[in-house]
Short mmCIF file of C-alpha atoms and ligand atoms in Angstrom, two decimals:
data_model
loop_
_atom_site.label_atom_id
_atom_site.label_comp_id
_atom_site.label_asym_id
_atom_site.label_seq_id
_atom_site.Cartn_x
_atom_site.Cartn_y
_atom_site.Cartn_z
CA UNK A 409 216.54 -52.57 90.68
CA UNK A 410 215.34 -49.01 89.88
CA UNK A 411 215.61 -46.64 92.83
CA UNK A 412 214.34 -43.07 92.97
CA UNK A 413 216.42 -41.03 95.41
CA UNK A 414 215.02 -37.58 96.17
CA UNK A 415 217.31 -34.86 97.53
CA UNK A 416 220.32 -36.74 96.17
CA UNK A 417 222.28 -33.52 95.55
CA UNK A 418 222.36 -32.69 99.27
CA UNK A 419 224.76 -33.82 101.97
CA UNK A 420 223.34 -37.21 102.95
CA UNK A 421 221.69 -37.94 99.59
CA UNK A 422 224.95 -37.50 97.65
CA UNK A 423 226.81 -39.75 100.09
CA UNK A 424 223.96 -42.26 99.81
CA UNK A 425 224.10 -42.37 96.00
CA UNK A 426 227.85 -43.00 96.06
CA UNK A 427 227.37 -45.65 98.77
CA UNK A 428 224.58 -47.43 96.88
CA UNK A 429 226.30 -47.48 93.48
CA UNK A 430 229.21 -49.25 95.19
CA UNK A 431 227.14 -51.52 97.47
CA UNK A 432 224.54 -52.70 94.92
CA UNK A 433 225.87 -53.56 91.46
CA UNK A 434 222.28 -53.99 90.19
CA UNK A 435 221.03 -50.62 91.41
CA UNK A 436 220.01 -48.02 88.83
CA UNK A 437 219.52 -44.67 90.54
CA UNK A 438 217.45 -41.70 89.50
CA UNK A 439 218.33 -38.63 91.56
CA UNK A 440 215.39 -36.21 91.72
CA UNK A 441 216.41 -32.91 93.29
CA UNK A 442 215.17 -29.31 93.07
CA UNK A 443 218.72 -27.94 93.49
CA UNK A 444 217.83 -25.48 96.22
CA UNK A 445 220.66 -23.54 97.89
CA UNK A 446 221.62 -26.85 99.58
CA UNK A 447 221.65 -28.97 96.42
CA UNK A 448 224.98 -29.22 94.68
CA UNK A 449 225.77 -31.43 91.69
CA UNK A 450 229.48 -30.86 92.27
CA UNK A 451 229.06 -33.29 95.19
CA UNK A 452 228.34 -36.04 92.61
CA UNK A 453 230.94 -35.16 90.00
CA UNK A 454 232.65 -38.56 90.40
CA UNK A 455 229.47 -40.50 89.56
CA UNK A 456 227.80 -38.27 86.96
CA UNK A 457 229.00 -40.36 84.01
CA UNK A 458 228.11 -43.69 85.66
CA UNK A 459 225.60 -45.45 83.34
CA UNK A 460 223.60 -46.56 86.41
CA UNK A 461 223.06 -42.95 87.53
CA UNK A 462 220.70 -40.31 86.16
CA UNK A 463 219.87 -36.81 87.40
CA UNK A 464 216.43 -35.24 86.98
CA UNK A 465 215.82 -31.71 88.22
CA UNK A 466 212.49 -31.30 89.96
CA UNK A 467 210.57 -30.36 93.07
CA UNK A 468 208.88 -33.07 95.18
CA UNK A 469 206.01 -30.72 95.99
CA UNK A 470 205.19 -30.22 92.31
CA UNK A 471 202.71 -33.01 91.38
CA UNK A 472 203.35 -32.72 87.63
CA UNK A 473 207.15 -33.10 87.79
CA UNK A 474 206.77 -35.92 90.30
CA UNK A 475 204.27 -37.75 88.12
CA UNK A 476 206.56 -37.32 85.12
CA UNK A 477 209.59 -38.79 86.85
CA UNK A 478 207.58 -41.77 88.13
CA UNK A 479 205.99 -42.34 84.71
CA UNK A 480 209.30 -42.07 82.84
CA UNK A 481 211.36 -44.22 85.21
CA UNK A 482 208.91 -46.55 87.02
CA UNK A 483 210.95 -46.82 90.25
CA UNK A 484 210.51 -49.92 92.42
CA UNK A 485 211.94 -48.24 95.51
CA UNK A 486 211.68 -44.57 96.58
CA UNK A 487 214.00 -43.08 99.19
CA UNK A 488 213.00 -39.58 100.26
CA UNK A 489 215.90 -37.44 101.49
CA UNK A 490 214.58 -34.20 99.94
CA UNK A 491 213.84 -31.60 102.59
CA UNK A 492 214.62 -28.20 103.93
CA UNK A 493 216.98 -29.27 106.71
CA UNK A 494 218.36 -26.36 108.74
CA UNK A 495 216.70 -25.49 112.07
CA UNK A 496 217.92 -21.86 112.05
CA UNK A 497 216.34 -21.23 108.64
CA UNK A 498 213.04 -22.75 109.84
CA UNK A 499 213.03 -20.26 112.72
CA UNK A 500 213.47 -17.34 110.30
CA UNK A 501 210.78 -18.63 107.93
CA UNK A 502 208.79 -21.86 108.16
CA UNK A 503 206.70 -21.72 104.97
CA UNK A 504 209.27 -23.42 102.75
CA UNK A 505 209.64 -26.22 105.32
CA UNK A 506 205.92 -26.98 105.22
CA UNK A 507 205.90 -26.89 101.42
CA UNK A 508 208.96 -29.06 100.83
CA UNK A 509 208.83 -31.39 103.83
CA UNK A 510 205.09 -31.88 104.39
CA UNK A 511 203.49 -31.21 101.01
CA UNK A 512 206.45 -32.72 99.16
CA UNK A 513 206.17 -35.96 101.11
CA UNK A 514 202.42 -36.10 100.47
CA UNK A 515 202.91 -35.66 96.72
CA UNK A 516 205.54 -38.42 96.69
CA UNK A 517 203.30 -40.76 98.69
CA UNK A 518 200.48 -40.19 96.21
CA UNK A 519 202.76 -41.03 93.29
CA UNK A 520 204.18 -44.07 95.10
CA UNK A 521 200.62 -45.36 95.44
CA UNK A 522 199.59 -44.56 91.89
CA UNK A 523 202.68 -46.17 90.37
CA UNK A 524 202.62 -49.16 92.74
CA UNK A 525 206.07 -48.67 94.22
CA UNK A 526 207.09 -51.73 96.20
CA UNK A 527 208.94 -49.88 99.01
CA UNK A 528 208.91 -46.25 100.19
CA UNK A 529 211.55 -45.13 102.67
CA UNK A 530 211.09 -41.81 104.49
CA UNK A 531 214.32 -40.37 105.88
CA UNK A 532 213.40 -38.60 109.11
CA UNK A 533 215.24 -37.29 112.14
CA UNK A 534 215.67 -37.65 115.91
CA UNK A 535 214.44 -34.05 116.24
CA UNK A 536 210.79 -35.19 115.93
CA UNK A 537 211.06 -36.58 119.49
CA UNK A 538 211.84 -33.19 121.06
CA UNK A 539 214.53 -32.71 123.68
CA UNK A 540 216.00 -34.87 126.46
CA UNK A 541 217.09 -33.75 129.92
CA UNK A 542 220.46 -34.86 131.30
CA UNK A 543 220.09 -38.43 132.58
CA UNK A 544 216.96 -39.22 130.51
CA UNK A 545 217.16 -42.52 128.60
CA UNK A 546 217.72 -42.15 124.81
CA UNK A 547 214.78 -41.78 122.42
CA UNK A 548 213.25 -45.05 121.22
CA UNK A 549 210.79 -45.58 118.36
CA UNK A 550 207.81 -45.42 120.74
CA UNK A 551 208.83 -42.09 122.33
CA UNK A 552 205.98 -39.61 121.69
CA UNK A 553 206.59 -37.03 118.96
CA UNK A 554 207.26 -33.65 120.59
CA UNK A 555 208.79 -31.57 117.81
CA UNK A 556 210.04 -28.20 119.07
CA UNK A 557 211.31 -26.35 115.98
CA UNK A 558 209.35 -25.64 112.80
CA UNK A 559 211.86 -27.92 111.01
CA UNK A 560 211.18 -30.78 113.43
CA UNK A 561 207.41 -30.15 113.23
CA UNK A 562 207.49 -30.37 109.43
CA UNK A 563 209.43 -33.65 109.59
CA UNK A 564 207.00 -35.05 112.19
CA UNK A 565 204.08 -34.05 109.94
CA UNK A 566 205.70 -35.93 107.06
CA UNK A 567 206.24 -39.01 109.26
CA UNK A 568 202.56 -39.04 110.22
CA UNK A 569 201.53 -38.80 106.57
CA UNK A 570 203.73 -41.80 105.78
CA UNK A 571 202.15 -43.71 108.66
CA UNK A 572 198.67 -42.82 107.41
CA UNK A 573 199.43 -44.09 103.88
CA UNK A 574 200.55 -47.42 105.34
CA UNK A 575 197.50 -47.69 107.57
CA UNK A 576 194.86 -46.39 105.15
CA UNK A 577 196.18 -47.31 101.72
CA UNK A 578 198.38 -50.30 102.53
CA UNK A 579 201.47 -48.57 101.10
CA UNK A 580 204.66 -50.49 101.91
CA UNK A 581 206.69 -47.83 103.70
CA UNK A 582 209.28 -47.52 106.46
CA UNK A 583 210.52 -44.46 108.37
CA UNK A 584 214.12 -43.98 109.51
CA UNK A 585 215.09 -41.50 112.21
CA UNK A 586 218.75 -40.66 112.67
CA UNK A 587 220.82 -38.48 114.96
CA UNK A 588 223.16 -35.66 113.79
CA UNK A 589 225.35 -36.62 110.82
CA UNK A 590 228.87 -35.45 110.03
CA UNK A 591 231.11 -36.20 107.04
CA UNK A 592 232.17 -34.93 103.63
CA UNK A 593 229.95 -32.70 101.45
CA UNK A 594 227.95 -31.24 104.37
CA UNK A 595 226.72 -27.72 103.67
CA UNK A 596 228.77 -25.26 105.75
CA UNK A 597 225.81 -23.71 107.57
CA UNK A 598 225.72 -26.81 109.83
CA UNK A 599 227.76 -26.96 113.04
CA UNK A 600 230.74 -29.19 112.17
CA UNK A 601 231.57 -27.88 108.66
CA UNK A 602 230.90 -24.28 109.74
CA UNK A 603 233.25 -24.53 112.72
CA UNK A 604 235.88 -26.42 110.67
CA UNK A 605 235.92 -23.90 107.83
CA UNK A 606 235.82 -20.88 110.15
CA UNK A 607 238.74 -22.26 112.17
CA UNK A 608 240.72 -22.99 108.98
CA UNK A 609 240.23 -19.32 108.04
CA UNK A 610 241.04 -18.04 111.56
CA UNK A 611 237.47 -16.79 111.99
CA UNK A 612 235.40 -16.97 115.18
CA UNK A 613 233.35 -20.08 116.02
CA UNK A 614 229.86 -18.84 117.05
CA UNK A 615 228.81 -21.21 119.83
CA UNK A 616 225.15 -20.84 120.79
CA UNK A 617 224.16 -20.25 124.44
CA UNK A 618 226.41 -21.93 126.99
CA UNK A 619 227.73 -24.42 124.40
CA UNK A 620 226.50 -27.34 126.50
CA UNK A 621 223.78 -28.63 124.18
CA UNK A 622 224.36 -32.29 123.42
CA UNK A 623 224.07 -34.20 120.15
CA UNK A 624 224.67 -37.91 119.33
CA UNK A 625 227.01 -37.65 116.31
CA UNK A 626 227.05 -40.36 113.64
CA UNK A 627 229.13 -40.66 110.48
CA UNK A 628 227.07 -40.08 107.34
CA UNK A 629 228.07 -43.45 105.82
CA UNK A 630 226.78 -45.30 108.89
CA UNK A 631 223.48 -43.47 108.38
CA UNK A 632 223.46 -44.40 104.66
CA UNK A 633 224.00 -48.02 105.60
CA UNK A 634 221.09 -47.78 108.05
CA UNK A 635 218.73 -46.25 105.49
CA UNK A 636 219.54 -48.95 102.95
CA UNK A 637 219.17 -51.72 105.56
CA UNK A 638 215.74 -50.35 106.52
CA UNK A 639 214.72 -50.00 102.86
CA UNK A 640 215.73 -53.61 102.17
CA UNK A 641 214.88 -55.40 105.41
CA UNK A 642 212.57 -53.15 107.46
CA UNK A 643 209.01 -54.23 108.19
CA UNK A 644 206.28 -52.16 106.52
CA UNK A 645 204.87 -49.47 108.78
CA UNK A 646 207.80 -49.59 111.18
CA UNK A 647 210.12 -46.83 112.38
CA UNK A 648 213.86 -47.46 112.82
CA UNK A 649 216.13 -45.22 114.91
CA UNK A 650 219.83 -44.83 114.11
CA UNK A 651 222.38 -43.31 116.44
CA UNK A 652 225.94 -43.86 117.56
CA UNK A 653 225.92 -43.91 121.37
CA UNK A 654 228.22 -40.91 120.95
CA UNK A 655 226.98 -37.88 122.90
CA UNK A 656 229.05 -34.71 122.83
CA UNK A 657 228.47 -31.21 124.17
CA UNK A 658 228.99 -28.67 121.38
CA UNK A 659 231.77 -26.91 123.28
CA UNK A 660 233.78 -30.13 123.53
CA UNK A 661 233.51 -30.65 119.76
CA UNK A 662 234.65 -27.04 119.22
CA UNK A 663 237.71 -27.75 121.43
CA UNK A 664 238.45 -30.98 119.56
CA UNK A 665 238.18 -29.35 116.11
CA UNK A 666 240.58 -26.56 117.14
CA UNK A 667 242.99 -29.15 118.51
CA UNK A 668 242.88 -31.19 115.25
CA UNK A 669 243.47 -28.01 113.22
CA UNK A 670 246.16 -26.63 115.56
CA UNK A 671 244.23 -23.38 116.05
CA UNK A 672 243.81 -21.36 119.29
CA UNK A 673 240.87 -22.10 121.59
CA UNK A 674 240.34 -18.33 121.78
CA UNK A 675 238.50 -18.55 118.41
CA UNK A 676 235.44 -19.86 120.30
CA UNK A 677 232.88 -17.09 120.84
CA UNK A 678 229.74 -17.66 122.90
CA UNK A 679 226.83 -15.99 121.09
CA UNK A 680 223.08 -15.52 121.68
CA UNK A 681 221.26 -18.85 121.96
CA UNK A 682 219.03 -20.27 119.22
CA UNK A 683 215.34 -19.71 120.19
CA UNK A 684 213.82 -22.95 121.52
CA UNK A 685 217.22 -24.68 121.30
CA UNK A 686 216.80 -28.41 122.07
CA UNK A 687 219.12 -29.33 124.93
CA UNK A 688 219.97 -32.93 124.21
CA UNK A 689 219.37 -35.66 121.64
CA UNK A 690 220.38 -39.31 122.02
CA UNK A 691 219.12 -42.25 119.99
CA UNK A 692 218.41 -45.77 121.17
CA UNK A 693 219.01 -48.06 118.19
CA UNK A 694 218.50 -51.55 119.67
CA UNK A 695 215.61 -52.20 117.25
CA UNK A 696 217.79 -51.52 114.19
CA UNK A 697 220.52 -53.72 115.67
CA UNK A 698 218.06 -56.54 116.32
CA UNK A 699 215.88 -56.41 113.20
CA UNK A 700 218.25 -55.00 110.59
CA UNK A 701 221.53 -56.34 111.95
CA UNK A 702 222.80 -52.72 111.84
CA UNK A 703 225.54 -51.18 113.97
CA UNK A 704 227.49 -47.94 113.49
CA UNK A 705 231.03 -48.69 112.35
CA UNK A 706 232.92 -45.39 112.29
CA UNK A 707 234.66 -44.35 115.50
CA UNK A 708 234.02 -40.64 116.13
CA UNK A 709 237.54 -39.27 116.66
CA UNK A 710 238.76 -41.09 113.52
CA UNK A 711 235.74 -40.01 111.47
CA UNK A 712 236.00 -36.40 112.63
CA UNK A 713 239.72 -36.18 111.84
CA UNK A 714 239.04 -37.63 108.36
CA UNK A 715 236.20 -35.17 107.84
CA UNK A 716 238.42 -32.23 108.81
CA UNK A 717 241.07 -33.52 106.37
CA UNK A 718 238.40 -33.71 103.65
CA UNK A 719 237.52 -30.02 104.17
CA UNK A 720 241.24 -29.17 104.12
CA UNK A 721 241.70 -31.03 100.83
CA UNK A 722 238.51 -29.82 99.17
CA UNK A 723 238.73 -26.07 99.56
CA UNK A 724 237.38 -25.58 96.03
CA UNK A 725 234.15 -27.45 96.90
CA UNK A 726 233.35 -25.34 99.95
CA UNK A 727 234.69 -22.06 98.53
CA UNK A 728 232.26 -22.46 95.63
CA UNK A 729 229.45 -23.33 98.03
CA UNK A 730 230.14 -20.30 100.17
CA UNK A 731 230.29 -18.00 97.15
CA UNK A 732 227.16 -19.46 95.58
CA UNK A 733 229.31 -20.41 92.59
CA UNK A 734 227.97 -23.98 92.48
CA UNK A 735 224.56 -22.72 91.41
CA UNK A 736 226.11 -21.54 88.18
CA UNK A 737 228.07 -24.82 87.93
CA UNK A 738 224.76 -26.49 87.11
CA UNK A 739 224.01 -23.90 84.43
CA UNK A 740 227.49 -24.28 82.91
CA UNK A 741 227.45 -28.06 83.02
CA UNK A 742 223.96 -28.78 81.79
CA UNK A 743 222.28 -25.67 80.50
CA UNK A 744 218.88 -24.69 81.83
CA UNK A 745 216.53 -27.21 83.50
CA UNK A 746 215.62 -30.53 81.93
CA UNK A 747 216.84 -34.07 82.32
CA UNK A 748 220.50 -35.03 82.22
CA UNK A 749 222.39 -38.23 82.77
P1 NAD B 1396 220.59 -30.99 102.78
O1 NAD B 1396 219.92 -29.70 103.13
O2 NAD B 1396 222.07 -31.05 102.70
O3 NAD B 1396 220.02 -31.52 101.38
C1 NAD B 1396 218.66 -31.47 101.03
C2 NAD B 1396 218.54 -31.75 99.54
O4 NAD B 1396 217.15 -31.77 99.21
C3 NAD B 1396 219.19 -30.69 98.65
O5 NAD B 1396 219.89 -31.31 97.59
C4 NAD B 1396 218.00 -29.89 98.12
O6 NAD B 1396 218.24 -29.34 96.82
C5 NAD B 1396 216.93 -30.97 98.07
N1 NAD B 1396 215.57 -30.42 98.19
C6 NAD B 1396 215.09 -29.55 99.11
N2 NAD B 1396 213.80 -29.29 98.86
C7 NAD B 1396 213.45 -30.02 97.78
C8 NAD B 1396 212.24 -30.20 97.05
N3 NAD B 1396 211.12 -29.53 97.38
N4 NAD B 1396 212.23 -31.04 96.00
C9 NAD B 1396 213.36 -31.72 95.63
N5 NAD B 1396 214.53 -31.58 96.28
C10 NAD B 1396 214.57 -30.74 97.33
O7 NAD B 1396 220.02 -32.04 103.84
P2 NAD B 1396 220.72 -33.34 104.47
O8 NAD B 1396 221.46 -32.94 105.69
O9 NAD B 1396 221.40 -34.09 103.40
O10 NAD B 1396 219.42 -34.14 104.96
C11 NAD B 1396 218.77 -35.06 104.08
C12 NAD B 1396 217.58 -35.68 104.81
O11 NAD B 1396 218.01 -36.35 105.98
C13 NAD B 1396 216.53 -34.65 105.26
O12 NAD B 1396 215.26 -35.19 105.05
C14 NAD B 1396 216.81 -34.48 106.74
O13 NAD B 1396 215.64 -34.14 107.44
C15 NAD B 1396 217.31 -35.87 107.11
N6 NAD B 1396 218.23 -35.94 108.27
C16 NAD B 1396 219.36 -35.15 108.30
C17 NAD B 1396 220.23 -35.28 109.39
C18 NAD B 1396 221.51 -34.47 109.45
O14 NAD B 1396 222.22 -34.53 110.45
N7 NAD B 1396 221.87 -33.71 108.42
C19 NAD B 1396 219.95 -36.19 110.41
C20 NAD B 1396 218.79 -36.98 110.33
C21 NAD B 1396 217.94 -36.84 109.24
P1 TYD B 1397 223.10 -28.05 113.65
O1 TYD B 1397 224.27 -28.52 112.87
O2 TYD B 1397 222.33 -26.86 113.17
O3 TYD B 1397 222.15 -29.30 113.87
P2 TYD B 1397 220.80 -29.44 114.80
O4 TYD B 1397 220.42 -28.14 115.33
O5 TYD B 1397 219.83 -29.94 113.79
O6 TYD B 1397 221.15 -30.43 115.85
O7 TYD B 1397 223.59 -27.69 115.13
C1 TYD B 1397 224.20 -28.67 115.95
C2 TYD B 1397 224.39 -28.05 117.32
O8 TYD B 1397 225.34 -26.97 117.22
C3 TYD B 1397 223.13 -27.43 117.88
O9 TYD B 1397 223.09 -27.63 119.30
C4 TYD B 1397 223.26 -25.96 117.58
C5 TYD B 1397 224.76 -25.75 117.67
N1 TYD B 1397 225.28 -24.66 116.79
C6 TYD B 1397 226.09 -23.65 117.32
O10 TYD B 1397 226.39 -23.62 118.53
N2 TYD B 1397 226.56 -22.68 116.49
C7 TYD B 1397 226.25 -22.65 115.15
O11 TYD B 1397 226.69 -21.72 114.43
C8 TYD B 1397 225.42 -23.70 114.61
C9 TYD B 1397 225.05 -23.73 113.15
C10 TYD B 1397 224.97 -24.69 115.48
#
């Protein structure tokens, strides 16, 4: 079973590759990643010599590199994690989000068609549904798309392209939409690793607005399990939501992290709000439970404490990420460009 995983050097993609190598003894994985600032091969150090794993450096929005990887490896399944993923960056500059997330998905869809891939799985996000008010029911798969940030808009655009390739070209594709992930190897610009690392270093925790925005946090391995269940068992053309029935206000997570780390609550600093900041996300996942037999397994307090411990025990990983050192790790390890594995 040959699987092309795009964006496999990022947070969720690297966890997914590790998960899949363990879960599927027949899986041979090609990781296609552009190694942007968020891509880090040090996150896959433990699997890099696995004979069922291969890394190919390339950009999903570059038709030639995409064609080459499909022609050389003939994947049966494609799982697209590759994306620009940080809302704050999309507010500063949206162009890269349109290129990577929208154009990149279109290029991949074209190649999936041309090379007759049997299943395409698009990894999307709850953010395409917009924002909930307190008391609103959670998002379901039929909730209208109301993306509010340029990041969310680019992901919604990609989802619609996937839908159109199913409808028009008969491509066998599914879309997954998940709530906020936490876990090991998450880039420390995102809320939980940023607050964890800042607290470990006795630095302020910059909490946006009134700190009462709500997210439905899910452990990254539960998400990986959901993506693989949808790729294997999902019905073509369908969307599957994943969440954890685990809504937390940001300020309560900040309190909890400081408690776990034994640091003073006075490190919390309310700062200017993010423009257009979505107030609340919550995912209804009854369809995934019913059709894919999927349920989240990791209890939040346990998963969060384990995640904090991981950041405490892996200071080298995040110190290198913060210093930009990991970008030269790739150069040192593999030389310039090309295929390795
Ligand atoms: P990430 O930013 O940690 O990783 C993204 C990866 O994609 C990096 O390795 C990067 O090098 C690669 N990449 C970016 N542009 C590329 C391009 N043009 N060509 C090839 N590779 C490219 O992101 P993440 O948090 O791991 O998210 C992965 C996917 O899951 C994204 O599609 C995101 O929208 C989705 N998602 C994330 C969350 C979350 O909470 N993090 C929740 C739901 C869905
Ligand atoms: P983030 O991890 O960026 O995920 P998303 O915006 O995609 O949900 O942020 C999670 C929440 O934490 C969100 O409500 C914004 C908030 N936040 C802060 O309060 N301070 C920060 O420094 C960051 C990065 C996020």
